[in-house]
mmCIF file of C-alpha atoms and ligand atoms in Angstrom:
data_model
loop_
_atom_site.group_PDB
_atom_site.id
_atom_site.type_symbol
_atom_site.label_atom_id
_atom_site.label_comp_id
_atom_site.label_asym_id
_atom_site.label_seq_id
_atom_site.Cartn_x
_atom_site.Cartn_y
_atom_site.Cartn_z
ATOM 1 C CA MET A 1 -2.312 4.769 -25.826
ATOM 2 C CA PRO A 2 -2.580 3.049 -22.233
ATOM 3 C CA GLU A 3 -1.444 4.963 -19.390
ATOM 4 C CA GLU A 4 2.021 3.480 -18.353
ATOM 5 C CA GLU A 5 2.321 5.527 -15.093
ATOM 6 C CA LEU A 6 0.118 5.882 -12.125
ATOM 7 C CA HIS A 7 -0.928 9.509 -11.903
ATOM 8 C CA THR A 8 -1.975 10.309 -8.593
ATOM 9 C CA SER A 9 -1.575 13.290 -6.325
ATOM 10 C CA SER A 10 0.931 13.370 -3.359
ATOM 11 C CA TYR A 11 2.086 15.416 -0.647
ATOM 12 C CA TRP A 12 5.653 15.709 0.539
ATOM 13 C CA PHE A 13 7.811 17.355 3.296
ATOM 14 C CA SER A 14 11.589 17.822 2.768
ATOM 15 C CA PHE A 15 14.297 18.469 5.434
ATOM 16 C CA SER A 16 17.064 21.208 5.295
ATOM 17 C CA GLU A 17 20.447 20.903 3.973
ATOM 18 C CA GLU A 18 21.581 21.431 7.441
ATOM 19 C CA ALA A 19 19.444 18.657 8.764
ATOM 20 C CA ALA A 20 20.868 16.652 5.930
ATOM 21 C CA ALA A 21 24.628 17.323 6.776
ATOM 22 C CA ARG A 22 23.953 16.423 10.405
ATOM 23 C CA LYS A 23 23.679 12.822 9.367
ATOM 24 C CA SER A 24 25.557 10.363 7.363
ATOM 25 C CA LYS A 25 23.806 9.017 4.463
ATOM 26 C CA ASN A 26 23.224 5.699 6.232
ATOM 27 C CA GLU A 27 21.838 7.348 9.340
ATOM 28 C CA MET A 28 19.369 9.427 7.191
ATOM 29 C CA GLN A 29 18.114 6.486 5.533
ATOM 30 C CA PHE A 30 17.499 4.854 8.749
ATOM 31 C CA ALA A 31 15.892 8.024 10.023
ATOM 32 C CA LEU A 32 13.606 8.464 7.015
ATOM 33 C CA LEU A 33 12.514 4.735 7.088
ATOM 34 C CA GLY A 34 11.694 4.944 10.785
ATOM 35 C CA LEU A 35 9.761 7.865 10.379
ATOM 36 C CA ALA A 36 7.919 6.961 7.472
ATOM 37 C CA ASN A 37 7.374 3.486 9.187
ATOM 38 C CA VAL A 38 5.489 5.679 12.035
ATOM 39 C CA LEU A 39 3.676 7.691 9.497
ATOM 40 C CA VAL A 40 2.248 4.645 7.743
ATOM 41 C CA HIS A 41 0.456 3.607 11.169
ATOM 42 C CA ILE A 42 -0.685 7.345 11.749
ATOM 43 C CA ALA A 43 -1.659 8.455 8.504
ATOM 44 C CA PRO A 44 -4.763 6.239 8.074
ATOM 45 C CA LEU A 45 -6.296 7.400 11.490
ATOM 46 C CA TYR A 46 -6.723 10.778 10.181
ATOM 47 C CA LEU A 47 -8.067 9.789 7.031
ATOM 48 C CA MET A 48 -10.055 6.984 8.134
ATOM 49 C CA CYS A 49 -9.173 5.054 5.152
ATOM 50 C CA ASP A 50 -7.312 1.510 4.831
ATOM 51 C CA PRO A 51 -3.606 1.662 5.384
ATOM 52 C CA PHE A 52 -3.245 0.399 2.021
ATOM 53 C CA ASP A 53 -4.729 3.415 0.494
ATOM 54 C CA ILE A 54 -1.738 5.429 1.091
ATOM 55 C CA ARG A 55 1.918 5.052 0.381
ATOM 56 C CA VAL A 56 4.465 6.450 2.415
ATOM 57 C CA VAL A 57 7.975 6.823 0.424
ATOM 58 C CA PRO A 58 11.014 8.137 2.138
ATOM 59 C CA GLN A 59 13.909 9.248 -0.258
ATOM 60 C CA VAL A 60 17.475 10.356 0.850
ATOM 61 C CA LYS A 61 18.047 12.678 -1.907
ATOM 62 C CA ALA A 62 14.707 13.745 -3.600
ATOM 63 C CA ILE A 63 15.114 14.307 -7.517
ATOM 64 C CA HIS A 64 13.005 17.713 -7.215
ATOM 65 C CA SER A 65 14.862 19.358 -4.341
ATOM 66 C CA GLN A 66 17.915 17.137 -3.620
ATOM 67 C CA ARG A 67 16.878 16.959 0.135
ATOM 68 C CA PRO A 68 15.839 14.230 2.442
ATOM 69 C CA THR A 69 12.134 13.993 1.791
ATOM 70 C CA ILE A 70 9.032 11.850 2.756
ATOM 71 C CA TYR A 71 6.410 11.372 0.268
ATOM 72 C CA PHE A 72 2.674 10.418 0.757
ATOM 73 C CA TYR A 73 0.899 9.059 -2.360
ATOM 74 C CA ASP A 74 -2.879 8.290 -2.864
ATOM 75 C CA ARG A 75 -2.604 4.617 -4.211
ATOM 76 C CA TYR A 76 -5.636 5.294 -6.831
ATOM 77 C CA PRO A 77 -5.294 6.856 -10.342
ATOM 78 C CA GLY A 78 -5.887 10.797 -10.281
ATOM 79 C CA GLY A 79 -5.692 10.481 -6.506
ATOM 80 C CA ILE A 80 -8.539 10.807 -4.272
ATOM 81 C CA GLY A 81 -7.713 13.673 -2.031
ATOM 82 C CA LEU A 82 -6.300 11.632 0.699
ATOM 83 C CA SER A 83 -2.613 13.317 0.301
ATOM 84 C CA GLU A 84 -4.416 16.793 0.434
ATOM 85 C CA ARG A 85 -5.798 15.975 3.541
ATOM 86 C CA LEU A 86 -2.742 14.726 4.944
ATOM 87 C CA PHE A 87 -1.015 17.893 3.949
ATOM 88 C CA GLU A 88 -3.658 20.002 5.877
ATOM 89 C CA VAL A 89 -2.887 18.133 9.012
ATOM 90 C CA HIS A 90 0.933 18.008 8.653
ATOM 91 C CA ASP A 91 1.670 19.542 12.201
ATOM 92 C CA GLU A 92 -0.521 17.016 13.706
ATOM 93 C CA LEU A 93 0.900 14.212 12.009
ATOM 94 C CA LEU A 94 4.230 15.006 13.373
ATOM 95 C CA LYS A 95 2.996 15.554 16.900
ATOM 96 C CA GLN A 96 1.297 12.166 16.885
ATOM 97 C CA ALA A 97 4.397 10.324 15.247
ATOM 98 C CA LYS A 98 6.667 11.876 18.029
ATOM 99 C CA SER A 99 4.381 10.854 20.762
ATOM 100 C CA MET A 100 4.125 7.229 19.058
ATOM 101 C CA ILE A 101 7.797 6.967 19.266
ATOM 102 C CA THR A 102 8.225 8.359 22.654
ATOM 103 C CA SER A 103 5.478 6.503 24.291
ATOM 104 C CA CYS A 104 6.417 3.174 22.711
ATOM 105 C CA THR A 105 8.057 0.881 25.470
ATOM 106 C CA CYS A 106 10.843 -0.684 23.041
ATOM 107 C CA LEU A 107 14.503 0.095 23.336
ATOM 108 C CA SER A 108 15.621 0.600 19.843
ATOM 109 C CA GLY A 109 12.460 0.135 17.514
ATOM 110 C CA CYS A 110 9.725 -2.348 17.058
ATOM 111 C CA PRO A 111 7.036 -2.957 14.283
ATOM 112 C CA ALA A 112 4.642 -1.032 16.268
ATOM 113 C CA CYS A 113 6.760 2.272 15.945
ATOM 114 C CA VAL A 114 9.679 2.932 13.779
ATOM 115 C CA GLY A 115 9.947 -0.664 12.483
ATOM 116 C CA PRO A 116 12.283 -3.674 13.383
ATOM 117 C CA ILE A 117 15.875 -2.948 14.429
ATOM 118 C CA GLU A 118 16.785 -5.066 11.311
ATOM 119 C CA GLU A 119 15.553 -2.501 9.011
ATOM 120 C CA VAL A 120 16.127 0.704 10.958
ATOM 121 C CA GLY A 121 19.144 -0.073 12.852
ATOM 122 C CA LEU A 122 19.962 0.173 16.620
ATOM 123 C CA LEU A 123 19.483 3.872 16.618
ATOM 124 C CA GLY A 124 16.349 4.047 14.618
ATOM 125 C CA LYS A 125 14.211 5.250 17.099
ATOM 126 C CA GLN A 126 16.476 8.270 18.168
ATOM 127 C CA GLN A 127 17.497 8.910 14.518
ATOM 128 C CA ALA A 128 13.486 9.387 13.617
ATOM 129 C CA LEU A 129 12.787 11.295 16.573
ATOM 130 C CA GLU A 130 15.807 13.662 15.511
ATOM 131 C CA LEU A 131 14.181 14.290 12.290
ATOM 132 C CA ILE A 132 10.694 15.173 13.657
ATOM 133 C CA LEU A 133 12.500 17.753 16.099
ATOM 134 C CA GLU A 134 14.212 19.161 12.655
ATOM 135 C CA ALA A 135 10.942 19.462 10.982
ATOM 136 C CA GLU A 136 9.291 21.227 14.076
ATOM 137 C CA ARG A 137 12.155 23.585 14.396
ATOM 138 C CA LYS A 138 11.394 24.658 10.749
ATOM 139 C CA SER A 139 7.611 25.236 11.342
HETATM 140 ZN ZN1 ZN B 1 8.553 0.493 19.467
#
């Protein structure tokens, strides 16, 4: 029988229910998407891989935890260890994400940081930053 799904490895981090409660569903969507867009830029730098090799997928309500979650997937069947390596540098990833957002000179978001405002909304930058602060508070 041919495989129908891509079995690969992944790493994820979730936000607390309190963090979720502080934002509307829409705000959380923008915040997660903004943060995921930043992580897409950053993750390949740590892995020295092609940005295409890793997928970053935000979910407002993850099936396994019911919480806002960001997933990282290897794009290869079985995984090639990329997501494991990201897990190891988790704190560093968030730190870099924060500095990428705060050092970007755009006002509300741009393709070089959280993504264009059409995608993440006018508060996309702020929302993504708030999420990082939530994640840091926890660790
Ligand atoms: Zn920007």
